[in-house]
Structure formats: C-alpha cells, structure tokens
Short mmCIF file of C-alpha atoms in Angstrom, two decimals:
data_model
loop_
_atom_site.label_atom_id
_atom_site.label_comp_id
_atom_site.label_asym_id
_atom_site.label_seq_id
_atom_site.Cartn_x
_atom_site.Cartn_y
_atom_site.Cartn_z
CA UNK I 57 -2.70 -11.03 -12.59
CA UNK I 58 -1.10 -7.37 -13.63
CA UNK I 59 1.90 -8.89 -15.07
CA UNK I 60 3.62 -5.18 -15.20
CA UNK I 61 3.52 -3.79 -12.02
CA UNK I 62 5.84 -5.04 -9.42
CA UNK I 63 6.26 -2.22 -6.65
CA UNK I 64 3.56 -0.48 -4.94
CA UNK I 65 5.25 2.98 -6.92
CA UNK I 66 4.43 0.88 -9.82
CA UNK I 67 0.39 0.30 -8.83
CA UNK I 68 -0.52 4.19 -7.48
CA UNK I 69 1.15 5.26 -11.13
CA UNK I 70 -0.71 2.70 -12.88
CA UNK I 71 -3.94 4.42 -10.72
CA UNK I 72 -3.13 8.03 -10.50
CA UNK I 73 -6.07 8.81 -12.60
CA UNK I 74 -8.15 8.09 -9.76
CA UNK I 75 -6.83 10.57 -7.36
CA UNK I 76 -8.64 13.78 -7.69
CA UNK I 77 -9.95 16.88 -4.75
CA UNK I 78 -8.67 16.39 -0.96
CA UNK I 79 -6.71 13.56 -0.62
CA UNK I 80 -5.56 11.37 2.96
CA UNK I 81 -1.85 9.55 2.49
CA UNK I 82 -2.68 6.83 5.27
CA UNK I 83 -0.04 5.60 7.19
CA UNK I 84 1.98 7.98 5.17
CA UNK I 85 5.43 7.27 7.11
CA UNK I 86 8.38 9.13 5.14
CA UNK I 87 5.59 10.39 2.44
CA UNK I 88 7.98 8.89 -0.24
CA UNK I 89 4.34 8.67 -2.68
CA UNK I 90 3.84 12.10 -1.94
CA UNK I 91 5.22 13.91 -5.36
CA UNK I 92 2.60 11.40 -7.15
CA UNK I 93 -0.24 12.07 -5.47
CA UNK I 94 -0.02 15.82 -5.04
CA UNK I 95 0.40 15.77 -9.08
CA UNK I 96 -3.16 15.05 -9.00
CA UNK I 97 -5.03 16.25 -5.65
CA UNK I 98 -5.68 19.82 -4.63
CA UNK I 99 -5.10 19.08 -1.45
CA UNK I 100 -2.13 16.39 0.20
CA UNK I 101 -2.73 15.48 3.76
CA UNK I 102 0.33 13.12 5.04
CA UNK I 103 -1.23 11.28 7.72
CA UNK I 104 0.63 8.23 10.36
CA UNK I 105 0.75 7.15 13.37
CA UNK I 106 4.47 8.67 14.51
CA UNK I 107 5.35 12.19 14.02
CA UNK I 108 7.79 13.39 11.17
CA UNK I 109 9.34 16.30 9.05
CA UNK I 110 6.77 14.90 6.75
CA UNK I 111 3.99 14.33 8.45
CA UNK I 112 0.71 16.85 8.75
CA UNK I 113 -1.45 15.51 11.27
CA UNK I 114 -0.43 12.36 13.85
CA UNK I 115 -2.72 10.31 14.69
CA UNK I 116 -4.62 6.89 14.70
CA UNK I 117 -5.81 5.01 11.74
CA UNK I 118 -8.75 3.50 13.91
CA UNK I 119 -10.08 6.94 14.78
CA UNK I 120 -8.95 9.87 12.62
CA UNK I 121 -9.11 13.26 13.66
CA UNK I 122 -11.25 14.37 10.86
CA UNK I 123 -15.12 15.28 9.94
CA UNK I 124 -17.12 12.67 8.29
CA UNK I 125 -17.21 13.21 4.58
CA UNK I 126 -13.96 15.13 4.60
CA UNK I 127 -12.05 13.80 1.87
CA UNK I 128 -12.22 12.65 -2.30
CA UNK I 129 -9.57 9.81 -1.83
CA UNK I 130 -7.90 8.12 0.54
CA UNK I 131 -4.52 5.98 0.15
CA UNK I 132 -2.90 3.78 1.97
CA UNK I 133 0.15 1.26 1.09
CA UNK I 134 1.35 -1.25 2.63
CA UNK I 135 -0.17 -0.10 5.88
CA UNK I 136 -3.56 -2.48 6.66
CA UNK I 137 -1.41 -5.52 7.48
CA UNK I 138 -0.32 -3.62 10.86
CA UNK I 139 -3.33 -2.86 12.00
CA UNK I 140 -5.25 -5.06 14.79
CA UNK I 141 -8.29 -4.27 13.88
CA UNK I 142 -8.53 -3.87 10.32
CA UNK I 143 -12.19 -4.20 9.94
CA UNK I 144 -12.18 -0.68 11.58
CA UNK I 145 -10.09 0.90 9.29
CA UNK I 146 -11.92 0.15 7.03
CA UNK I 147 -15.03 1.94 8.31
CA UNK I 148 -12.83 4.56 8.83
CA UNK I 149 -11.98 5.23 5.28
CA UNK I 150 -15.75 5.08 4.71
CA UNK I 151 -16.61 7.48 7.72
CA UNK I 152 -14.06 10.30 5.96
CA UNK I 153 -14.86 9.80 2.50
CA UNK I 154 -17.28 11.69 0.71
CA UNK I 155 -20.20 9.80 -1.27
CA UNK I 156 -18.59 8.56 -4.79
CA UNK I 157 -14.71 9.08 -3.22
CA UNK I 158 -12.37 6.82 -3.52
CA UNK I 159 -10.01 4.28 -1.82
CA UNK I 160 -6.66 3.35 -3.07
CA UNK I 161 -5.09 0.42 -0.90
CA UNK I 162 -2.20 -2.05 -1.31
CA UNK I 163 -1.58 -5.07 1.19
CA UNK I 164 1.12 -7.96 1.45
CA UNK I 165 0.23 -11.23 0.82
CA UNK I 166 3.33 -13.52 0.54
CA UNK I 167 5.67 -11.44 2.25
CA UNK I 168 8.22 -11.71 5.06
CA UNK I 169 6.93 -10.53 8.61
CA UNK I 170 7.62 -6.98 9.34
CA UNK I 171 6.69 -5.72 12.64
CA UNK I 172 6.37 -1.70 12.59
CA UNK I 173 5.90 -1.90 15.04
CA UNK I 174 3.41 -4.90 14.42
CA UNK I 175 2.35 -7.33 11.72
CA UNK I 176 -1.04 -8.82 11.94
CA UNK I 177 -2.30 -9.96 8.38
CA UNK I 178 -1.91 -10.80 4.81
CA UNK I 179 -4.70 -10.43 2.41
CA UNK I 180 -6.21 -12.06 -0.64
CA UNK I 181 -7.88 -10.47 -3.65
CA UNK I 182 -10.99 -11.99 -1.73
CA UNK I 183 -10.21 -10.85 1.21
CA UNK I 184 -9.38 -7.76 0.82
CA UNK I 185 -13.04 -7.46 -1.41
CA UNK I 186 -14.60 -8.53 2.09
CA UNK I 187 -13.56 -5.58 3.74
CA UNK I 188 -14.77 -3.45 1.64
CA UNK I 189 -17.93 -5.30 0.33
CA UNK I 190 -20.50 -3.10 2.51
CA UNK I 191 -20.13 0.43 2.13
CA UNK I 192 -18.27 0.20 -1.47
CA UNK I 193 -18.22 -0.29 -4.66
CA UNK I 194 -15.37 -2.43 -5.59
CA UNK I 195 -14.25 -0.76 -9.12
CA UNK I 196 -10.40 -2.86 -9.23
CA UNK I 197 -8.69 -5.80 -7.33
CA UNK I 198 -6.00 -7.18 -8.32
CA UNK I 199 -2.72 -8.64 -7.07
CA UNK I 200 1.04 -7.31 -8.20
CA UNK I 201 4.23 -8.75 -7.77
CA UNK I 202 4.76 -12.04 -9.18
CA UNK I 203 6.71 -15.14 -8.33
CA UNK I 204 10.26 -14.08 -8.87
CA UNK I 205 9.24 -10.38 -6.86
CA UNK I 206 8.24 -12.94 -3.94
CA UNK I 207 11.64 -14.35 -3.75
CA UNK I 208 13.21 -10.98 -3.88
CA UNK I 209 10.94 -9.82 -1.21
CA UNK I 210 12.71 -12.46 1.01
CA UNK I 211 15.65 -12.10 0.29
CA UNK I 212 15.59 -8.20 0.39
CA UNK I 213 14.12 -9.04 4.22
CA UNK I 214 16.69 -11.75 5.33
CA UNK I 215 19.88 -10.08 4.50
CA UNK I 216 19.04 -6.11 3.53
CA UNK I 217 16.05 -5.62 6.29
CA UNK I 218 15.38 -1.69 6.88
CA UNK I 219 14.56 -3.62 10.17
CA UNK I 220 17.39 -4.52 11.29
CA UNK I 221 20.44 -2.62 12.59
CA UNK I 222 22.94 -3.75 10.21
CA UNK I 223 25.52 -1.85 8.18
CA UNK I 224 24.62 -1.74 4.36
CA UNK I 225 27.65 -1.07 2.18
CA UNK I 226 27.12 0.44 -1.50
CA UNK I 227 27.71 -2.96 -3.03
CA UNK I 228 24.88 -4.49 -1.11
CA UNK I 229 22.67 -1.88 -2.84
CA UNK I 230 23.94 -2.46 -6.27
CA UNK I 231 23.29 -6.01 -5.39
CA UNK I 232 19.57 -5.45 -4.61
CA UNK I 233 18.81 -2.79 -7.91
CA UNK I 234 20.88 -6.20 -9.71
CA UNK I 235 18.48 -9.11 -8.46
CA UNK I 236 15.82 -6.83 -8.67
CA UNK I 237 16.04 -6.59 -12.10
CA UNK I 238 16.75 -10.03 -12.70
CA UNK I 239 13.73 -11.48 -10.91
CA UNK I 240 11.41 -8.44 -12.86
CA UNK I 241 13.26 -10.30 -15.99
CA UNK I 242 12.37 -13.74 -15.08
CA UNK I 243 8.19 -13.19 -13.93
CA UNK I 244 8.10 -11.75 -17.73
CA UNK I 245 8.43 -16.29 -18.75
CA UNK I 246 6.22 -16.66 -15.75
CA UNK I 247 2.83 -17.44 -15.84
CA UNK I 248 1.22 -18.05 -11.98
CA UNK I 249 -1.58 -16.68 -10.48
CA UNK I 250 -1.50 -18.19 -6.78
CA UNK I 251 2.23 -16.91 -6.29
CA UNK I 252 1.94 -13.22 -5.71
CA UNK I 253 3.49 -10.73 -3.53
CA UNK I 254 1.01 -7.71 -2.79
CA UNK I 255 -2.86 -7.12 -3.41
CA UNK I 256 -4.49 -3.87 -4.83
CA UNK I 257 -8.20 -2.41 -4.89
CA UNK I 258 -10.18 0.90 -5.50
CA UNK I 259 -12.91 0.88 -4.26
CA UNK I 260 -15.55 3.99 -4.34
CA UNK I 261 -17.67 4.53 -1.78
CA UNK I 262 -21.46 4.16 -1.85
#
C-alpha cells in the first residue's frame, strides 16, 4: 500500500509528472484539481455532467463530445463509482486518447454510499486493472487511504455529509481538520493492506 497519500489531492500530486499536452478533467464538478493539472498541461478541459462557472464543455461520460485521439491525458477522481456502465467509460477514455496517452483515475473502495446523483460501485486494485486490461498498459495501481482514513471517511459522511442539508458550524470544521489529522497520525503504526479507502491507476494506452 502507499502509506503517504491519504486524499485524492494527495495521489494526482504524487502523479503530476504524468500529466503532459491536452488534458480532459472527467467528471470535473467544481474543478477544485484544476490549479494542479493546468501546472502541467497545455491545455485544461473541465469536463461533467452538470453545467458550472467552471465547467468547459457539459456533457456525458459514456459518449463525449470529442474526436477520437483528441487528448494526452485524461483524469478522473472519484467519478467511475457513479457511473452505470462503467465498462463504457472506460472505452471512452480509450476512444479520446491518443496512442501512448495517459489515464489518471481514482475510485472508492470502502467508502460510505454517495449518490450524485447515483452510486453504483466500489473497486479493487484488481478490479479496477480489469477495466483497463484491453486497450492499456497498466503502468501503476495502487490503493490510498488506510485504515484510520476509512473511519474518517464515515464519520465525515454520517455527521458532516456535503449531502445532506444540514447546518455546519465553524467548530464542526475544526473538528474534521482535528480527526483528520489524528487518524493520518494513527495509519503511520498501521500496517494493513485489505483495509483501504480509495484505489489509483495510470494506465497508458496501447
């Protein structure tokens, strides 16, 4: 397991060297990756579903609005779980990207269910490699998040869901950056590779 990372912001950091040319933000949502990945592609194109300040182009993740071979890299987080047909997706990505670009994609796997608007699936390291065992190369795949970041995940959910309409004072947010912290703290005496939170791969296309 990658004992350091924790958050997905955490992972595309950890793999910003792979983000190079004309890059697709899948499932981009409020764009909150976008200062990363525009550090290192010549082109950012903010891509979801529902239409935003943020957003360039609306549209469907089963069939995107672009040419084939359009794009160097591709990244999505946290997005493949809320898709019905993921399978497709995936041959999507693979449609858009050029030969030798590259796929940068994190999914749950223990965490709470989060329907925006639905939730569908959580993925293992080898299930995430079947997705993407035809048309790619897989170069990474690894999970992130370890046990104590699984707990915090559920509690962040149950009490402090962005889900839910409830009113969240300041001190609930100094509670969460507080357990947060603690639980990063704890994983460090941790040693457990079947208690994970999220799953990442690159893969580069064939």
């Amino acid at each position: 397991m990658t004992h350091k990372l924790n958050r997905t912001r955490d992972v595309l950091m950890h793999l910003k060297h792979y983000i190079k040319g004309r890059t697709i933000d899948m499932g981009a949502g409020s764009a909150k990756y976008r200062s990363i990945i525009k550090g290192h592609a010549s082109e950012y194109v903010a891509f979801d579903s529902t239409p935003g300040g943020k957003i360039d182009v609306v549209g469907d993740v089963l069939k995107m609005p672009f040419e084939d071979e359009s794009f160097d890299t591709v990244i999505s987080s946290q997005v493949l779980e809320h898709v019905k047909r993921p399978w497709v997706m995936v041959a999507e990505i693979s449609r858009i990207l050029k030969t030798d670009g590259v796929c940068l994609l994190t999914a749950p796997f223990m965490a709470p269910y989060h329907a925006d608007p639905e939730d569908y699936f959580r993925y293992t390291q080898e299930g995430m490699k079947s997705l993407f065992q035809d048309d790619f190369e897989i170069v990474e795949c690894q999970p992130y998040g370890k046990t104590f970041m699984v707990f915090f995940e559920y509690v962040k959910q149950v009490y402090f869901s962005p889900y839910k309409k409830t009113r969240r004072g300041l001190w609930s947010e100094r509670f969460l950056r507080y357990l947060e912290k603690v639980c990063f703290y704890l994983d460090d005496f941790v040693r457990n590779d079947q208690v994970y939170a999220n799953v990442y791969i690159v893969a580069r296309k064939k």
